[in-house]
Amino acid sequence: MRLTVGVTGHRDLAPGETERLRVEVRKFFEALRERFPRLPLELLTPLAEGADTLVTEVAFEMGIPFTAILPMPEDEYLEDFESDAARARFGQLLDSSERVISLPVRHGADLSDPEARSWQYAQLGVFVSNHCQILLALWDGKDIDSLGGTAQVVRYHLTAVMPGFENQLPDASLLADNENDLAFHIVTRRDQADGGLPEGLQIGRDRWLTSHFSLPEDEEFPAQYGLMLDRLAEFDQDCRRFSKQITAEGDRLLKRPPDAPVPSGAEVVDRIYSAADWLAIRFQKRVNAGLFAIYTIAVVMGLVFIVYSETDGPDWQLASFLALFFAGVALHLISNSREWHRKYLDCRALAEALRVQFYWNVSGVVDPHSPAFAYDTFLHRQDVELGWIRHVMRTASALRQRGLEPHPAWLPWAIEQWIGNKHSGDGQLGYYARTSVRNELRHRRTTRLGSICLWSGIALAFVLLIWGGRMNDDQRDLTMVLMGTLPLIAGVREAMSNKKSEKELIRQYRFMERILSNARAHLNETSDPAFQRRVLKALGEAALEEGAEWILMQRERPIEHGGL
């Protein structure tokens, strides 16, 4: 993972500003490196004359890799450069870029038309904004309604609205908190007759901008966004730490692919999915082991306490009780400090979202001509901390080549791999059907065990009441211990079931099984690719919505110390 910075700015920077701007841009990059040492930086740059070139040159000098985003074919783009020197510098930087992404020209557009060219630049601004974590704007601060201009790109980044450009977010996202609205404004003048600054802006008074939070002008980095990017760095660190195990053991989506070119970006999504899925399983095992250990300790503590109180036992029993208590507290502190529960939930949510992203990409559900980020409704109602999940998805989305339809062979492959068949046990349909039955059987067994323990304890109470006078001391003590321990086991089992959300998980699995069954039924009745993609789109949206609700519910039930 990388911390991706996008750049937007004026072409006509005031000549006397150049050196100062280079210093400010360098300071900006250095501050990010200092704040996020575990996240390598990268730059998304259109390489336009002026601000883009200046920022790219500084990044290149600092060893920061950059991706060139071209709004139109290179020969057409070069017509907007005013000098041979600028065109030559563009070529040099293009050759030094890590990769080049060429955005498609709108169907039927005549690039000799200024309005058509402006639309291409608007598309460029939307792409850069949607695929970076921070937008760096070298801007005079004037709110000018020039389609695709710097002011509109900044406004889009902050509000998700760009008047005159139709490829925007769904309406629901306009009212949601936006974790992708962080911009850094370096104030600059333009080489124009009216090159002054608006009231309130001063040269050297650079500032963070966001529509989500109110930020002090002197804040080095907004704390709310810092936490989000720290989560991104943690995920990257875990991926690197366990890279060998992930490579050897991780599940993959790109299995037995059709004999067709792999859609661009699919391999990256597949690789990130494999890491997220493997990490989710690892942290889930830690959570379950921690829960089992904590509740086992609770049962043993209860048993020790009952034995001690009923038999007036030796002091070592009381010491054992205290030792068990502190062992449980230590385990609780370890699990909390290592954040097993949060990491499990986050990685599982990311893996399931990447599954949708992968199959949408290869099947052609996502519009291959759109510069937008297609998953902005996922987690858009949750807190900004979870934004790191969508930022991982943005990284993969940026590598999807725009303007190219996937080979037709990928659509039936995606249907079989994603949905599969209930009877053969293939795909997600087979998985949810199989797992739902297994979980329901396990839940019934544990519920039955809890009931047996509870009613056995009550039965022993009746035994003690009726025949207690005929028992000797040892028999009575044993009956009292069992009478207290069996209901304790039942209560602990119920608490553990509640903590693991077993009932909710069964409900979720049954819901997804129904959704997948309905999708399978629709797909069995049609051979129309357009309708098949419509079904896959609906399936993905349902899966993303269910995933968002699941992570919100599960986050409210962190691993606790079990009442120790």
Coordinates of C-alpha atoms in Angstrom, one line a residue, residues 189-481:
R189 CA -0.6 33.6 -7.8
R190 CA -1.2 33.3 -11.5
D191 CA 0.5 35.0 -14.4
Q192 CA -2.5 37.1 -15.2
A193 CA -3.5 40.7 -15.2
D194 CA -5.9 39.9 -12.3
G195 CA -3.4 37.6 -10.5
G196 CA -4.1 38.8 -7.0
L197 CA -5.5 36.7 -4.2
P198 CA -9.0 36.7 -2.7
E199 CA -9.4 38.4 0.7
G200 CA -8.2 36.3 3.6
L201 CA -5.6 34.3 1.6
Q202 CA -1.9 35.1 1.9
I203 CA 1.3 33.7 0.3
G204 CA 2.9 31.3 2.7
R205 CA -0.3 30.6 4.6
D206 CA -0.8 27.1 3.3
R207 CA -3.7 25.1 4.8
W208 CA -5.5 21.8 5.0
L209 CA -9.0 21.8 3.5
T210 CA -11.9 19.4 4.2
S211 CA -15.6 19.6 4.1
H212 CA -16.0 17.0 6.9
F213 CA -14.1 18.5 9.9
S214 CA -13.3 22.0 11.0
L215 CA -9.6 22.3 11.0
P216 CA -7.2 24.8 12.7
E217 CA -5.1 26.5 10.1
D218 CA -1.9 25.6 11.9
E219 CA -2.7 21.9 12.3
E220 CA 0.2 19.8 10.9
F221 CA -2.1 17.0 9.9
P222 CA -5.8 16.4 10.7
A223 CA -6.0 13.9 13.5
Q224 CA -9.1 12.2 12.2
Y225 CA -7.5 11.4 8.8
G226 CA -4.2 10.5 10.5
L227 CA -6.0 7.6 12.2
M228 CA -7.4 6.4 8.9
L229 CA -4.1 6.5 7.2
D230 CA -2.4 4.8 10.2
R231 CA -4.9 1.9 9.7
L232 CA -3.8 1.8 6.0
A233 CA -0.1 1.6 7.1
E234 CA -1.0 -1.2 9.6
F235 CA -2.6 -3.3 6.9
D236 CA 0.4 -2.8 4.7
Q237 CA 2.7 -3.7 7.5
D238 CA 0.8 -6.9 8.2
C239 CA 0.8 -7.8 4.5
R240 CA 4.6 -7.5 4.4
R241 CA 5.1 -9.3 7.7
F242 CA 3.1 -12.4 6.6
S243 CA 3.9 -12.2 2.9
K244 CA 5.4 -15.7 2.7
Q245 CA 2.4 -17.3 4.5
I246 CA -0.1 -15.3 2.4
T247 CA 1.6 -16.4 -0.8
A248 CA 1.7 -20.1 0.3
E249 CA -1.7 -20.3 2.0
G250 CA -3.9 -17.4 0.8
D251 CA -7.0 -18.1 -1.2
R252 CA -7.2 -16.5 -4.7
L253 CA -10.1 -15.4 -6.8
L254 CA -8.2 -15.7 -10.1
K255 CA -8.4 -19.5 -10.3
R256 CA -8.7 -21.4 -13.5
P257 CA -9.2 -18.3 -15.6
P258 CA -10.7 -18.4 -19.1
D259 CA -8.4 -18.4 -22.1
A260 CA -8.6 -14.6 -22.5
P261 CA -6.5 -11.6 -21.6
V262 CA -6.7 -10.8 -17.9
P263 CA -8.5 -7.4 -17.4
S264 CA -6.1 -4.8 -16.2
G265 CA -6.0 -4.3 -12.5
A266 CA -7.7 -7.7 -11.8
E267 CA -4.4 -9.3 -10.6
V268 CA -3.8 -6.5 -8.2
V269 CA -7.3 -6.8 -6.7
D270 CA -6.8 -10.6 -6.5
R271 CA -3.5 -10.2 -4.7
I272 CA -4.9 -7.7 -2.1
Y273 CA -7.9 -9.9 -1.6
S274 CA -5.7 -12.9 -0.9
A275 CA -3.8 -10.9 1.8
A276 CA -7.0 -9.4 3.4
D277 CA -8.7 -12.8 3.5
W278 CA -5.7 -14.6 5.0
L279 CA -5.3 -11.8 7.6
A280 CA -9.0 -11.9 8.5
I281 CA -8.8 -15.7 9.1
R282 CA -5.7 -15.2 11.2
F283 CA -7.2 -12.5 13.4
Q284 CA -10.5 -14.4 13.7
K285 CA -8.6 -17.4 15.1
R286 CA -7.0 -15.1 17.6
V287 CA -10.3 -13.6 18.6
N288 CA -12.0 -17.0 19.0
A289 CA -9.0 -18.4 20.9
G290 CA -9.1 -15.4 23.2
L291 CA -12.8 -15.7 23.8
F292 CA -12.5 -19.4 24.5
A293 CA -9.6 -18.9 26.9
I294 CA -11.3 -16.0 28.7
Y295 CA -14.6 -17.8 29.2
T296 CA -12.8 -21.0 30.2
I297 CA -11.0 -19.0 32.8
A298 CA -14.3 -17.7 34.0
V299 CA -15.7 -21.2 34.4
V300 CA -12.7 -22.4 36.3
M301 CA -12.7 -19.3 38.5
G302 CA -16.4 -20.0 39.3
L303 CA -15.5 -23.7 40.1
V304 CA -12.6 -22.7 42.3
F305 CA -14.7 -20.1 44.2
I306 CA -17.6 -22.6 44.7
V307 CA -15.2 -25.3 46.0
Y308 CA -13.4 -22.8 48.2
S309 CA -16.6 -21.4 49.7
E310 CA -18.4 -24.8 50.1
T311 CA -15.5 -26.8 51.5
D312 CA -13.7 -24.0 53.4
G313 CA -10.7 -25.0 51.3
P314 CA -7.0 -24.1 51.8
D315 CA -5.5 -20.7 50.9
W316 CA -3.9 -21.9 47.7
Q317 CA -7.5 -22.2 46.2
L318 CA -8.0 -18.5 46.9
A319 CA -4.6 -17.7 45.4
S320 CA -5.5 -19.8 42.3
F321 CA -8.7 -17.7 42.0
L322 CA -6.7 -14.5 42.0
A323 CA -4.1 -15.9 39.6
L324 CA -6.9 -16.9 37.1
F325 CA -8.5 -13.5 37.4
F326 CA -5.2 -11.7 36.6
A327 CA -4.5 -14.2 33.7
G328 CA -7.9 -13.3 32.2
V329 CA -7.2 -9.6 32.6
A330 CA -3.8 -10.0 31.0
L331 CA -5.3 -11.9 28.0
H332 CA -7.9 -9.1 27.7
L333 CA -5.3 -6.4 27.7
I334 CA -3.2 -8.3 25.1
S335 CA -6.1 -8.8 22.8
N336 CA -7.1 -5.2 23.1
S337 CA -3.6 -3.8 22.6
R338 CA -3.1 -6.0 19.5
E339 CA -6.6 -5.1 18.2
W340 CA -7.3 -8.6 17.0
H341 CA -11.1 -8.0 17.0
R342 CA -10.9 -4.7 15.0
K343 CA -8.4 -6.1 12.5
Y344 CA -10.5 -9.2 12.0
L345 CA -13.6 -7.2 11.2
D346 CA -11.7 -4.7 9.0
C347 CA -9.9 -7.3 7.0
R348 CA -13.0 -9.4 6.5
A349 CA -15.0 -6.3 5.4
L350 CA -12.2 -5.4 3.0
A351 CA -11.9 -9.0 1.6
E352 CA -15.6 -9.2 0.9
A353 CA -15.6 -5.7 -0.7
L354 CA -12.6 -6.7 -2.9
R355 CA -14.5 -9.8 -4.0
V356 CA -17.3 -7.6 -5.4
Q357 CA -14.7 -5.2 -6.9
F358 CA -12.9 -8.1 -8.6
Y359 CA -16.0 -9.7 -10.1
W360 CA -17.5 -6.4 -11.2
N361 CA -14.3 -5.5 -12.9
V362 CA -13.7 -8.8 -14.9
S363 CA -17.4 -9.1 -15.8
G364 CA -17.7 -5.6 -17.1
V365 CA -20.3 -4.4 -14.5
V366 CA -18.2 -1.3 -13.8
D367 CA -18.4 1.2 -16.6
P368 CA -15.0 0.9 -18.3
H369 CA -15.3 4.5 -19.5
S370 CA -16.0 6.1 -16.1
P371 CA -13.2 7.9 -14.2
A372 CA -15.2 7.7 -11.0
F373 CA -14.6 5.3 -8.1
A374 CA -17.4 2.8 -8.4
Y375 CA -17.7 1.8 -4.7
D376 CA -18.3 5.1 -3.0
T377 CA -21.6 3.9 -1.4
F378 CA -19.7 1.2 0.5
L379 CA -19.3 2.2 4.2
H380 CA -20.3 5.8 3.3
R381 CA -22.5 5.9 6.5
Q382 CA -19.7 4.7 8.8
D383 CA -17.0 6.7 10.6
V384 CA -14.0 8.2 8.9
E385 CA -11.7 5.7 10.5
L386 CA -13.1 2.9 8.2
G387 CA -12.2 5.0 5.2
W388 CA -8.9 3.1 4.9
I389 CA -10.8 0.1 3.5
R390 CA -12.1 2.2 0.6
H391 CA -8.6 3.7 0.1
V392 CA -7.3 0.2 -0.4
M393 CA -10.0 -0.3 -3.0
R394 CA -9.1 3.1 -4.6
T395 CA -5.5 1.9 -5.1
A396 CA -6.7 -1.2 -7.0
S397 CA -9.4 0.8 -8.9
A398 CA -6.8 3.2 -10.3
L399 CA -5.0 0.4 -12.1
R400 CA -8.2 -0.6 -14.0
Q401 CA -7.6 0.5 -17.6
R402 CA -10.3 2.9 -18.7
G403 CA -11.9 2.5 -22.1
L404 CA -11.4 -1.2 -22.5
E405 CA -14.2 -3.8 -22.2
P406 CA -13.2 -7.1 -20.7
H407 CA -13.2 -10.1 -23.0
P408 CA -16.7 -11.7 -23.3
A409 CA -15.4 -15.0 -21.8
W410 CA -15.0 -13.3 -18.4
L411 CA -18.7 -12.8 -17.8
P412 CA -19.8 -16.5 -17.7
W413 CA -16.6 -17.3 -15.8
A414 CA -17.4 -14.6 -13.2
I415 CA -20.9 -16.0 -12.8
E416 CA -19.7 -19.5 -12.1
Q417 CA -16.8 -18.5 -9.9
W418 CA -18.7 -15.9 -7.9
I419 CA -22.2 -17.4 -7.6
G420 CA -21.6 -21.1 -8.4
N421 CA -24.2 -23.7 -7.7
K422 CA -25.8 -24.8 -4.5
H423 CA -26.0 -28.5 -5.3
S424 CA -22.3 -28.8 -6.4
G425 CA -21.1 -26.7 -3.5
D426 CA -19.3 -24.3 -5.9
G427 CA -18.9 -20.5 -5.5
Q428 CA -20.4 -18.3 -2.9
L429 CA -23.8 -20.0 -3.1
G430 CA -22.4 -23.3 -2.3
Y431 CA -20.3 -21.8 0.5
Y432 CA -23.1 -20.0 2.2
A433 CA -25.5 -23.0 1.9
R434 CA -22.9 -25.3 3.4
T435 CA -21.8 -23.0 6.1
S436 CA -25.3 -22.0 7.1
V437 CA -26.2 -25.7 7.8
R438 CA -22.9 -26.3 9.7
N439 CA -23.4 -23.2 11.8
E440 CA -27.0 -24.0 12.6
L441 CA -26.1 -27.5 13.7
R442 CA -23.3 -26.2 15.9
H443 CA -25.5 -23.6 17.4
R444 CA -28.2 -26.1 18.1
R445 CA -25.7 -28.5 19.8
T446 CA -24.2 -25.8 22.0
T447 CA -27.7 -24.5 22.9
R448 CA -28.8 -28.0 23.8
L449 CA -25.6 -28.4 25.9
G450 CA -26.4 -25.1 27.7
S451 CA -29.9 -26.3 28.4
I452 CA -28.7 -29.6 29.7
C453 CA -26.2 -27.9 32.0
L454 CA -28.9 -25.4 33.3
W455 CA -31.6 -27.9 34.0
S456 CA -29.1 -30.4 35.4
G457 CA -28.1 -27.8 37.9
I458 CA -31.7 -27.1 38.8
A459 CA -32.3 -30.9 39.1
L460 CA -29.4 -31.2 41.5
A461 CA -31.0 -28.4 43.6
F462 CA -34.1 -30.5 43.9
V463 CA -32.0 -33.6 44.8
L464 CA -30.3 -31.5 47.5
L465 CA -33.6 -30.3 48.8
I466 CA -35.2 -33.7 49.0
W467 CA -32.3 -36.0 49.9
G468 CA -29.7 -33.6 51.3
G469 CA -30.3 -34.7 54.9
R470 CA -29.4 -38.3 54.0
M471 CA -26.1 -37.3 52.3
N472 CA -22.7 -37.3 54.0
D473 CA -20.6 -34.1 53.9
D474 CA -18.6 -35.1 50.8
Q475 CA -21.7 -36.0 48.8
R476 CA -23.4 -32.8 49.8
D477 CA -20.3 -30.7 48.9
L478 CA -20.0 -32.4 45.5
T479 CA -23.7 -31.8 44.8
M480 CA -23.3 -28.1 45.8
V481 CA -20.3 -27.7 43.6

